[in-house]
Structure formats: C-alpha cells, structure tokens
mmCIF file of C-alpha atoms in Angstrom:
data_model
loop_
_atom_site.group_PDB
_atom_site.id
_atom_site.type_symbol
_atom_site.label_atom_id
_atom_site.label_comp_id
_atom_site.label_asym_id
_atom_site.label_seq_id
_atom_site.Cartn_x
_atom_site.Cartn_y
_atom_site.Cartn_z
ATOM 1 C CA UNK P 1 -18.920 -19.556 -50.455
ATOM 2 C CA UNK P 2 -16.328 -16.632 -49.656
ATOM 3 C CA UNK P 3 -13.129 -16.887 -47.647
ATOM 4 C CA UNK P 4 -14.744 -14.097 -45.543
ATOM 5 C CA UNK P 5 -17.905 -16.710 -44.931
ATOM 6 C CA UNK P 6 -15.791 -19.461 -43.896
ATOM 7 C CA UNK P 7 -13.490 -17.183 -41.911
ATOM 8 C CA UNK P 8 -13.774 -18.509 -37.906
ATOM 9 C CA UNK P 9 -15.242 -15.620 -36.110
ATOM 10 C CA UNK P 10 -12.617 -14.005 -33.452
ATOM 11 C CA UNK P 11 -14.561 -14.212 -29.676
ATOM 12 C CA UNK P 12 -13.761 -10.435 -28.571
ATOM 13 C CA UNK P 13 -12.008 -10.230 -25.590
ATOM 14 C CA UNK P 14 -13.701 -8.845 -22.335
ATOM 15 C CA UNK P 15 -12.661 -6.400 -20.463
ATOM 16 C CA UNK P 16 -10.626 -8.257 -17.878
ATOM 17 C CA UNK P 17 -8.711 -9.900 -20.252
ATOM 18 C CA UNK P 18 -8.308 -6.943 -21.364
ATOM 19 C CA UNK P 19 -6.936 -5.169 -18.690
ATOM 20 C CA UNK P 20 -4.730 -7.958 -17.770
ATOM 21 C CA UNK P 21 -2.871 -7.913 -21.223
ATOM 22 C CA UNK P 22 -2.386 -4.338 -20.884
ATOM 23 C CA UNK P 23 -0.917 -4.954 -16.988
ATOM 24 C CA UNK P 24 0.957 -7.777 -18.492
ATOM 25 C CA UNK P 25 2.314 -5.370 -21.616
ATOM 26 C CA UNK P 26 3.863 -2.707 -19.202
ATOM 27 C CA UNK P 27 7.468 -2.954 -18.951
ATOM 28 C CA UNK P 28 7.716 -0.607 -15.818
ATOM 29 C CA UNK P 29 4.763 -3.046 -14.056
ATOM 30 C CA UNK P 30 6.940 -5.555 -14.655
ATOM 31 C CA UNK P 31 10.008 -4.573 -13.579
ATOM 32 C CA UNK P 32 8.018 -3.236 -10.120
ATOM 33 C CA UNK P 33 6.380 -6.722 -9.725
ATOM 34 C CA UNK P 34 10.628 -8.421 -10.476
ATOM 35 C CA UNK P 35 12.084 -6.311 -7.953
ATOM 36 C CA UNK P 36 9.025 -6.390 -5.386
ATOM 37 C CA UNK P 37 8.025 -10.241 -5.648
ATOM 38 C CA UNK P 38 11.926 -11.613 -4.313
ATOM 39 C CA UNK P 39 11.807 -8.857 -1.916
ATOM 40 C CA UNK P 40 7.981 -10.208 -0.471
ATOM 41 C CA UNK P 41 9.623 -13.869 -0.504
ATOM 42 C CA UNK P 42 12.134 -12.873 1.208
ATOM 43 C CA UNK P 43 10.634 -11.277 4.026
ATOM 44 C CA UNK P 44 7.694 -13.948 4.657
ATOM 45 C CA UNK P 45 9.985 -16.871 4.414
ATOM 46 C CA UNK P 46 13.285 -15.578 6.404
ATOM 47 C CA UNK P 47 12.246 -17.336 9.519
ATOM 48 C CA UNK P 48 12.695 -20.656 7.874
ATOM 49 C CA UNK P 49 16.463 -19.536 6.189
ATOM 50 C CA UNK P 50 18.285 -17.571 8.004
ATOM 51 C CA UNK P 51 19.851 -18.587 11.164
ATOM 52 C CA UNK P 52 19.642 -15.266 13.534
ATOM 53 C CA UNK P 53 16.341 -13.784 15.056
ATOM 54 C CA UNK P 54 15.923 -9.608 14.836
ATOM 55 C CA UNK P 55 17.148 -9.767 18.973
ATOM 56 C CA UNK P 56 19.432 -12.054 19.175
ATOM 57 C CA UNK P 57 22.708 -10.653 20.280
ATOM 58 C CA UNK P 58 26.606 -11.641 19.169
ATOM 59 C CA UNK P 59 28.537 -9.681 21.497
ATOM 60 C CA UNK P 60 31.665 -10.912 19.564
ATOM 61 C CA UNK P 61 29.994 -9.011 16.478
ATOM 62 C CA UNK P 62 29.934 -4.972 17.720
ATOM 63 C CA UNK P 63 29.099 -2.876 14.775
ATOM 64 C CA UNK P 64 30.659 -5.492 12.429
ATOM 65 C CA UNK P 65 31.046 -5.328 8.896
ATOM 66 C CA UNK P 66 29.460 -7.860 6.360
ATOM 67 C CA UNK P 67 30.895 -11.275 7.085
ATOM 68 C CA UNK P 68 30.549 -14.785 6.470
ATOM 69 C CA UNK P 69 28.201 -15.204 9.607
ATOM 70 C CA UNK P 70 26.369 -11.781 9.492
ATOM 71 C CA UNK P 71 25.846 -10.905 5.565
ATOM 72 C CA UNK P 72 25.167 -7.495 5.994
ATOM 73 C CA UNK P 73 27.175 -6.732 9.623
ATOM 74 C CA UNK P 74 25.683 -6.260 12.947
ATOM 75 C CA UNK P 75 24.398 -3.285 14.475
ATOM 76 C CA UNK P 76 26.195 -1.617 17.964
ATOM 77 C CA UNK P 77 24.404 -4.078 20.140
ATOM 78 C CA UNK P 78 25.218 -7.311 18.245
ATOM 79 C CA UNK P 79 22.353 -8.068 15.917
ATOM 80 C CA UNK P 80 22.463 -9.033 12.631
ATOM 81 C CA UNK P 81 20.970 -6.048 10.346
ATOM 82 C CA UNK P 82 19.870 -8.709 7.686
ATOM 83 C CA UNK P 83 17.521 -10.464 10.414
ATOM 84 C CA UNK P 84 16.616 -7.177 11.620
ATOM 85 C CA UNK P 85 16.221 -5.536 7.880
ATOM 86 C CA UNK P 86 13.774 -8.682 7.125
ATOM 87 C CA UNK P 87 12.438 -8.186 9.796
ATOM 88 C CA UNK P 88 11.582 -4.722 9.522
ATOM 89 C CA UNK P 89 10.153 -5.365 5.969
ATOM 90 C CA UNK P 90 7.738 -7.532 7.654
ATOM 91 C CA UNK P 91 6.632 -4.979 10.007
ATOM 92 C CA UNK P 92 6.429 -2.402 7.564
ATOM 93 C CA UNK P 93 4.373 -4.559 4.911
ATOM 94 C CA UNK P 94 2.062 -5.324 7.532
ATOM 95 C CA UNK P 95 1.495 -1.826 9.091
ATOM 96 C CA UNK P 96 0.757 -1.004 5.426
ATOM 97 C CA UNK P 97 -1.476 -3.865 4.315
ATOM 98 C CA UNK P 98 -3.461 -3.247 6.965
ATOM 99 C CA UNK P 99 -3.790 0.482 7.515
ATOM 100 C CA UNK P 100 -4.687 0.383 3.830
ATOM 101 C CA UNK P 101 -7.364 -2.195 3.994
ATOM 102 C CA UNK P 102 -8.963 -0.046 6.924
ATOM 103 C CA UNK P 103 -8.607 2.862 4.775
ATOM 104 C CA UNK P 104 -9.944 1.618 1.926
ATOM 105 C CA UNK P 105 -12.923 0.308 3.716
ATOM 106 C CA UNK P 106 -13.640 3.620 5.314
ATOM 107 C CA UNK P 107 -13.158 5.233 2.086
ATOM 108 C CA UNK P 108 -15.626 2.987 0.010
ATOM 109 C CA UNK P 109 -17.963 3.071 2.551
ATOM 110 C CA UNK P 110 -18.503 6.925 3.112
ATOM 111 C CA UNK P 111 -18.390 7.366 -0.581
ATOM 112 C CA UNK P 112 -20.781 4.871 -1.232
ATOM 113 C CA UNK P 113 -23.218 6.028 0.924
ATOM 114 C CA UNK P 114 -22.561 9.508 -0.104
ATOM 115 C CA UNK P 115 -23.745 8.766 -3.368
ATOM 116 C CA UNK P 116 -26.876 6.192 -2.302
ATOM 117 C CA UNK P 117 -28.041 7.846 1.035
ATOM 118 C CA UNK P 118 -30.181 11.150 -0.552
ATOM 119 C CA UNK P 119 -28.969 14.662 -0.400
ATOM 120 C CA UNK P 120 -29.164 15.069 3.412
ATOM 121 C CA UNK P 121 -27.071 12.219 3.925
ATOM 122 C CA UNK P 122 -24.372 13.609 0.704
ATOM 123 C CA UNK P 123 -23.990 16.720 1.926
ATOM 124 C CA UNK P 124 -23.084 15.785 5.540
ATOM 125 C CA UNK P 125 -20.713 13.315 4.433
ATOM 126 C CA UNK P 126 -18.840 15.276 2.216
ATOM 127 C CA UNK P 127 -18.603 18.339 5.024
ATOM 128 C CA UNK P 128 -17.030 16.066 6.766
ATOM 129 C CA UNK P 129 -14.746 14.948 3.648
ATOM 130 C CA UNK P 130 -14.246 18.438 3.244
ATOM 131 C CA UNK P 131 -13.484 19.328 7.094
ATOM 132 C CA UNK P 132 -10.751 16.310 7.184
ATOM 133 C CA UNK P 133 -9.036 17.483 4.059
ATOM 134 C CA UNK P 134 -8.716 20.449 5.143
ATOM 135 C CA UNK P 135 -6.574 19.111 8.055
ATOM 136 C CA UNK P 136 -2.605 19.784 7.496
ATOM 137 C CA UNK P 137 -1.299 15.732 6.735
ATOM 138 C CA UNK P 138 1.630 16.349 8.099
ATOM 139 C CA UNK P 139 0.253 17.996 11.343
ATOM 140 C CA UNK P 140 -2.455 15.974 11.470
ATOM 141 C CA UNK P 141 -0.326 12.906 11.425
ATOM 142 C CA UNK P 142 2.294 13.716 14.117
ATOM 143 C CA UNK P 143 -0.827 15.188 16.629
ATOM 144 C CA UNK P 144 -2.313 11.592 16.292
ATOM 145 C CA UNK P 145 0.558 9.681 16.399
ATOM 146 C CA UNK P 146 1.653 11.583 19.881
ATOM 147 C CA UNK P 147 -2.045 10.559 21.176
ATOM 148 C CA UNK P 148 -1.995 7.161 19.865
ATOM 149 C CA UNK P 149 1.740 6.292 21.277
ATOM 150 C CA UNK P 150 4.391 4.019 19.532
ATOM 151 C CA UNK P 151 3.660 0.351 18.669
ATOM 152 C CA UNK P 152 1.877 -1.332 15.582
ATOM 153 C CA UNK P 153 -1.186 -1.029 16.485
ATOM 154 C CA UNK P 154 -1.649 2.607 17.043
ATOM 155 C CA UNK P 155 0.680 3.431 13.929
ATOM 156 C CA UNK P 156 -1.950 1.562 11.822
ATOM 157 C CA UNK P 157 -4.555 3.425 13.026
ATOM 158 C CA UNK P 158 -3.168 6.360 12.556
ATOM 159 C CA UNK P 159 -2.268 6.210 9.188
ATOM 160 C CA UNK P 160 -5.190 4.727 8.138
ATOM 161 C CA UNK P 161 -7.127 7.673 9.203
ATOM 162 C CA UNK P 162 -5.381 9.836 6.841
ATOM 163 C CA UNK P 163 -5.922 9.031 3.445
ATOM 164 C CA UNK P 164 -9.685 7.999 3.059
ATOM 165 C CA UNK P 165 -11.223 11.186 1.965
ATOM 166 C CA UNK P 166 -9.836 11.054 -1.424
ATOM 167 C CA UNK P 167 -10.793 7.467 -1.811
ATOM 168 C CA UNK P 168 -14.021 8.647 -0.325
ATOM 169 C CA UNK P 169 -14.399 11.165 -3.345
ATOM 170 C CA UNK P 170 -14.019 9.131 -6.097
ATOM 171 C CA UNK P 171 -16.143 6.725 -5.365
ATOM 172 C CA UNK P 172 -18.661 8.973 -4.874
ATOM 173 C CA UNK P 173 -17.802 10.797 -8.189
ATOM 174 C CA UNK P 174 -18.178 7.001 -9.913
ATOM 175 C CA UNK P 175 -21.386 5.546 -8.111
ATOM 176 C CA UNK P 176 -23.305 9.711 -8.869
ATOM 177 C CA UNK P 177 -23.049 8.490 -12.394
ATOM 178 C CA UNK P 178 -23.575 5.124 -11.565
ATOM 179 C CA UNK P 179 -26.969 5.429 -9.666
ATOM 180 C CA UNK P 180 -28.733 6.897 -12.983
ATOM 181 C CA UNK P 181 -28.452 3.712 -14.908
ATOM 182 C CA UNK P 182 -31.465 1.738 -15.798
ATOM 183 C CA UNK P 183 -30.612 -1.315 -13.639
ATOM 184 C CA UNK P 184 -30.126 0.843 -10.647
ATOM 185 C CA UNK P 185 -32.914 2.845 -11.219
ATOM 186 C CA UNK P 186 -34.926 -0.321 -11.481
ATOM 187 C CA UNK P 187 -33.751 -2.012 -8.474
ATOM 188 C CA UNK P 188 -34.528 1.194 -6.545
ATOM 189 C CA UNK P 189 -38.050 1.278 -7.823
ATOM 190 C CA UNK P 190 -38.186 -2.867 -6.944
ATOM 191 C CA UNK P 191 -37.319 -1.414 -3.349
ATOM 192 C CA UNK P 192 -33.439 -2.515 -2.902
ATOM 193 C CA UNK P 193 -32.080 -0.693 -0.004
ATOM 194 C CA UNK P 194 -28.790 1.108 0.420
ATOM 195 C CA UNK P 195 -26.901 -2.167 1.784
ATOM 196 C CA UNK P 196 -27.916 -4.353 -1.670
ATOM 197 C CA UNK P 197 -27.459 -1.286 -3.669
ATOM 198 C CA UNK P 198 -23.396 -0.889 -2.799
ATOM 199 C CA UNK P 199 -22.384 -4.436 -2.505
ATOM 200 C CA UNK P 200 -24.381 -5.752 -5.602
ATOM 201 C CA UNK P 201 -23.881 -1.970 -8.001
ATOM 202 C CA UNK P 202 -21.763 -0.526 -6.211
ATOM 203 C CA UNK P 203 -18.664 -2.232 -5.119
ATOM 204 C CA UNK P 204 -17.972 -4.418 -8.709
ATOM 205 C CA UNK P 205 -18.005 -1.022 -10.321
ATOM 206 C CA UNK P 206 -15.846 0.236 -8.311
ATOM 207 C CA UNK P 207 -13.235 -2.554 -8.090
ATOM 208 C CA UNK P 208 -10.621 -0.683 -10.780
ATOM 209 C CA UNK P 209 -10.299 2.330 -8.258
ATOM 210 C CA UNK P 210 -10.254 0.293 -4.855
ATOM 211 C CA UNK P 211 -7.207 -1.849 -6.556
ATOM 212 C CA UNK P 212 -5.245 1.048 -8.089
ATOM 213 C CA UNK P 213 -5.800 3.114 -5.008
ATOM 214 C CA UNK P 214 -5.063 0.344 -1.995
ATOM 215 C CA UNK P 215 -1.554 -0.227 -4.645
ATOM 216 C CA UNK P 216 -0.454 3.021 -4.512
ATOM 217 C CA UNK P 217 -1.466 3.429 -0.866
ATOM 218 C CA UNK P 218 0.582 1.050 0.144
ATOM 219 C CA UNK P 219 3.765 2.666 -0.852
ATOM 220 C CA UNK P 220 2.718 5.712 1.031
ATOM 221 C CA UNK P 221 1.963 4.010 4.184
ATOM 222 C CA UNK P 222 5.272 2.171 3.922
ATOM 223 C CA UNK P 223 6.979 5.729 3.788
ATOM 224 C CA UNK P 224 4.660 6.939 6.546
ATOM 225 C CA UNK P 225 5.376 4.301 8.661
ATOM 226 C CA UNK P 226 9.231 5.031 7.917
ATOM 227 C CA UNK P 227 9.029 9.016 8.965
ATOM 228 C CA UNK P 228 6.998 7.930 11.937
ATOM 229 C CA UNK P 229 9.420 5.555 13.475
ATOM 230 C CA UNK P 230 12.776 7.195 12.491
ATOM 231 C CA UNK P 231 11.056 10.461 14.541
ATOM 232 C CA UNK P 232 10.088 8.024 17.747
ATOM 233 C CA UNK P 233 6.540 7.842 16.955
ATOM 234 C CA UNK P 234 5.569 4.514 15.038
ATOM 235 C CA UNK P 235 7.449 1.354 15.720
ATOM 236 C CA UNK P 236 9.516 1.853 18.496
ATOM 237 C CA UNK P 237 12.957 -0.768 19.307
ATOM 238 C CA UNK P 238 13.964 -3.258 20.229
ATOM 239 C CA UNK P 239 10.904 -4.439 17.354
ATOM 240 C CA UNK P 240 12.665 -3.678 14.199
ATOM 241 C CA UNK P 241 11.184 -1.354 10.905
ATOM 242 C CA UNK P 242 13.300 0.159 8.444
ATOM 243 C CA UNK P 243 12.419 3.510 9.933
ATOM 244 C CA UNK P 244 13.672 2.603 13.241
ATOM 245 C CA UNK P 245 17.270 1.150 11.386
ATOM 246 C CA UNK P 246 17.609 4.459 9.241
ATOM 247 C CA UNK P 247 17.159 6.482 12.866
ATOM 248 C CA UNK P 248 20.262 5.000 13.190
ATOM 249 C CA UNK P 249 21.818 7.618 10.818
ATOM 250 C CA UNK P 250 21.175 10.679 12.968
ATOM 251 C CA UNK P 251 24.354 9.724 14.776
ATOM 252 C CA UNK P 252 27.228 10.893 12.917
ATOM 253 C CA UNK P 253 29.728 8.067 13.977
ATOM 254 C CA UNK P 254 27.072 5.620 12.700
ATOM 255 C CA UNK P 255 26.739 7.271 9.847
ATOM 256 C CA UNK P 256 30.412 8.045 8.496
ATOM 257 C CA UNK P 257 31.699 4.645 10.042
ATOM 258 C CA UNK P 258 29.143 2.385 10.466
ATOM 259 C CA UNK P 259 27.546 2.924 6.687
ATOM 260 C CA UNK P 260 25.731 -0.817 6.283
ATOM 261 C CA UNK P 261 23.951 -0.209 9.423
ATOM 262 C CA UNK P 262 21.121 2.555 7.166
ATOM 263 C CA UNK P 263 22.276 1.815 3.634
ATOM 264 C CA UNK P 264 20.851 -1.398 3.532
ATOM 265 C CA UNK P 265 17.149 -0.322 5.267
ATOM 266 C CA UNK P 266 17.469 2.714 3.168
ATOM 267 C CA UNK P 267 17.603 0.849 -0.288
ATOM 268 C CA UNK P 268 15.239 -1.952 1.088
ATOM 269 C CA UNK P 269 12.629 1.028 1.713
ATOM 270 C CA UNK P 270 13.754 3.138 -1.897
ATOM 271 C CA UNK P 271 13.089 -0.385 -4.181
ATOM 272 C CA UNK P 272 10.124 -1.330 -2.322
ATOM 273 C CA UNK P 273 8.627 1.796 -2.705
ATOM 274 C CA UNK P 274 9.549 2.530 -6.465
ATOM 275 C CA UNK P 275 8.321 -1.190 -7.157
ATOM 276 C CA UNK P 276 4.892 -1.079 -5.779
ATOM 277 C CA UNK P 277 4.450 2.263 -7.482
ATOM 278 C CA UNK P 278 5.898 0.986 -11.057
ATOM 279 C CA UNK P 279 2.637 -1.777 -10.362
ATOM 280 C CA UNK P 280 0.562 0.802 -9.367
ATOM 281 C CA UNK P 281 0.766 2.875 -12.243
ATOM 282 C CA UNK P 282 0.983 -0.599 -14.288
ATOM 283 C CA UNK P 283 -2.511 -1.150 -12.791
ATOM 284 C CA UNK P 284 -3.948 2.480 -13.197
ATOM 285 C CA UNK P 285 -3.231 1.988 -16.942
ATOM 286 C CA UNK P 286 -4.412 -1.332 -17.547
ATOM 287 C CA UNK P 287 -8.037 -0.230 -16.277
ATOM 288 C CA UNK P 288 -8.407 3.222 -18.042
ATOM 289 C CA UNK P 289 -10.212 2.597 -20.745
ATOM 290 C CA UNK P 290 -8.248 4.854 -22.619
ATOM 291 C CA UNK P 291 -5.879 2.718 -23.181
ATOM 292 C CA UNK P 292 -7.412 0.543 -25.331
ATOM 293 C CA UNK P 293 -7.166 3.646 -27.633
ATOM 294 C CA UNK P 294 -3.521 3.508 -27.919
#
C-alpha cells in the first residue's frame, strides 16, 4: 500500500473558517481591534473606576491642567474632561450602534424586497433609492437635524436616515442573482412567500455585506455625530460627546491655553475612528472570496 494511500485525508476548511483566518491574518485588523477593544473597556466600565461623574463640579479645579486628582484637567466649569471624555465615548458609541442597526435594517429590508417583490414593487423602490440619493448628505443632514432638534434620540434618527440607500443597493444587486438559483426557484414554485424567502435565502446570504457595512458605518456615524454636536445640532451640554468637548476649540483662549480641554476628545475620536475602519477593511477582506486567491 502507498504512502499516498495511507496518507490521513486533510478535512477542507469551510468558508467561515475561512474567513476568520484571513480576519485573524490581517495585521491592520488587528491593530484596529488593539487600539479599539481598551478604548470600548474603557468607556463601558468607567462608572465602576473612576471617581468623578461627567457633571460633577470642582470649583477648586477651573480649567486645570492634568493632575493627580483630574488625569487629564478640568474643563472652565470644574469637570473632569476624563469623566466627561468617557463619557462622551459612551454617547457617541451608542448614537452609532444604534443609528446603524436602524440603518441597516432599513437598508436590508428595502433591498430585499426590491429584489423578491416583482418588477412593480423594484422599480418603485429603487425611485425612491434613487430620489434619496440624489439628496445633498450634507444638506440633507443639517435640514433634518434642525427639524429633529438636539438630544440622542433625534440625532439617531437622523443619521440613520442617511446612509441606507447604498446598503439598500447591494443587497438588491446580491439577492437579483440570488433569486435565480435552483433552491429559490423551487421554494417559489412550493409557494414560499416574500417573508420566508428573505429571512431563510435572503438574509444568511447576505450576512458578509450587513457585517462589513454596519463596521464601517459605524465610524461614519461616530464622525457624524461629532460635526453635528460641535455645530449645536446633535448632543447638546451639559450631556457630554466628543463633538460637544472639541466645540470647545472655537474659542481661541481655550484653544491656545487651555489645549487638553479638545486634544484629548480629538484623539479619542481620530483612534476610534481609524480603528473601527482598520476592522472594517480587515472584515471586507476576509469575506471576498478573492482572497483566497492570494
């Protein structure tokens, strides 16, 4: 008998496995997931840590320096900018979290039945894809954010009804190719409606895109959420976001003499952002199949 017979045969690796050894193998992913994790501890455990709230005011610590009691100074009123920077992390996280998950939703959804719903149903869908793409973001964003008013709940809605067309898209663009194949073509014929057709078909094919989209998303809602509240329109004080702390910098004595008062906020927001997008792209790559040629 041959060394070739006796050989044990290698199980081949699925395509999850797959895809998580690739994740695993990116350097940038990993440096995005080293600098982000610490920085997610940090902000859903500070309550238990640190000493001072967001609002609690020292009025023997007026625009003070870092110090033994306040590790990265105080603000003009007395609070401590590393209760107020975690803080604002928290806020920010969650504003984006969530406006993402209603976005994504909204996204898969209009997509899905886009695709699933019969030309009537397509073409109106994707007028109206069309018609809010069309929009100008930036315009569009400010004219709904002055309607909605300042606070967390309106910021979340309104960026959450910004981005969902181009989710929207391609997920139509996957389930058009999608709703040709033999199995769906057979549970059509077996009379599955539109419902069983998107959660059982649709929705595990389209799992790679939903998590490499709501990633990425979530960086831009954390900057969205920024711009909003350092103009006045998002998360207004005393509730702390590291928009609100960097609209601290639009007063020149704050920001020639009073420096750890935005610096800090400003690199919280720069490595948060640059992490989740290092995972994000870390994630895009480990589900092209393309990769697997490399």
């Amino acid at each position: 008998m041959t060394d070739a017979a006796t050989a044990p045969i290698e199980r081949t690796k699925g395509p999850t496995r797959r895809s998580i050894e690739r994740f695993f193998g990116n350097r940038a992913a990993m440096v995005g997931l080293a600098i982000f994790l610490p920085i997610l501890v940090a902000i859903i455990t500070y309550d238990w840590w640190w000493g001072s709230g967001p609002n609690e005011i020292d009025l023997r610590a007026l625009n003070k320096g870092p110090s033994p009691e306040h590790w990265l100074g105080s603000d003009g009123v007395g609070r401590d900018v590393m209760a107020r920077l975690l803080q604002g992390g928290r806020v920010s996280l969650i504003v984006a979290v969530v406006s993402v998950a209603i976005s994504t939703v909204i996204g898969f959804l209009v997509g899905s039945f886009a695709s699933f719903g019969g030309r009537v149903v397509d073409a109106s869908l994707m007028r109206l894809v069309d018609l809010a793409m069309t929009l100008p973001p930036v315009i569009f964003l400010l004219v709904l954010a002055s309607i909605a008013g300042t606070g967390i709940t309106p910021t979340i809605l309104v960026i959450s009804l910004l981005s969902w067309p181009t989710l929207s898209r391609m997920v139509r663009a996957r389930l058009l190719e999608l709703r040709e194949r033999d199995f769906v073509v057979a549970a059509r014929g077996m009379g599955a409606g539109v419902p069983h057709l998107l959660f059982k078909h649709g929705l595990p094919n389209c799992i790679d895109i939903l998590v490499v989209y709501a990633t990425l998303q979530v960086a831009n809602a954390i900057l969205l959420e920024a711009g909003l509240s350092f103009l006045g329109l998002g998360i207004a004080p005393p509730e702390a976001s590291w928009g609100n702390m960097l609209n601290l910098a639009r007063s020149t004595v704050v920001l020639e003499q009073y420096p750890w008062q935005w610096m800090f906020p400003g690199a919280a927001l720069v490595l948060t952002v640059l992490a989740i997008n290092f995972i994000g792209d870390g994630l895009r790559d480990a589900f092209d199949p393309r990769s697997a040629l490399n």
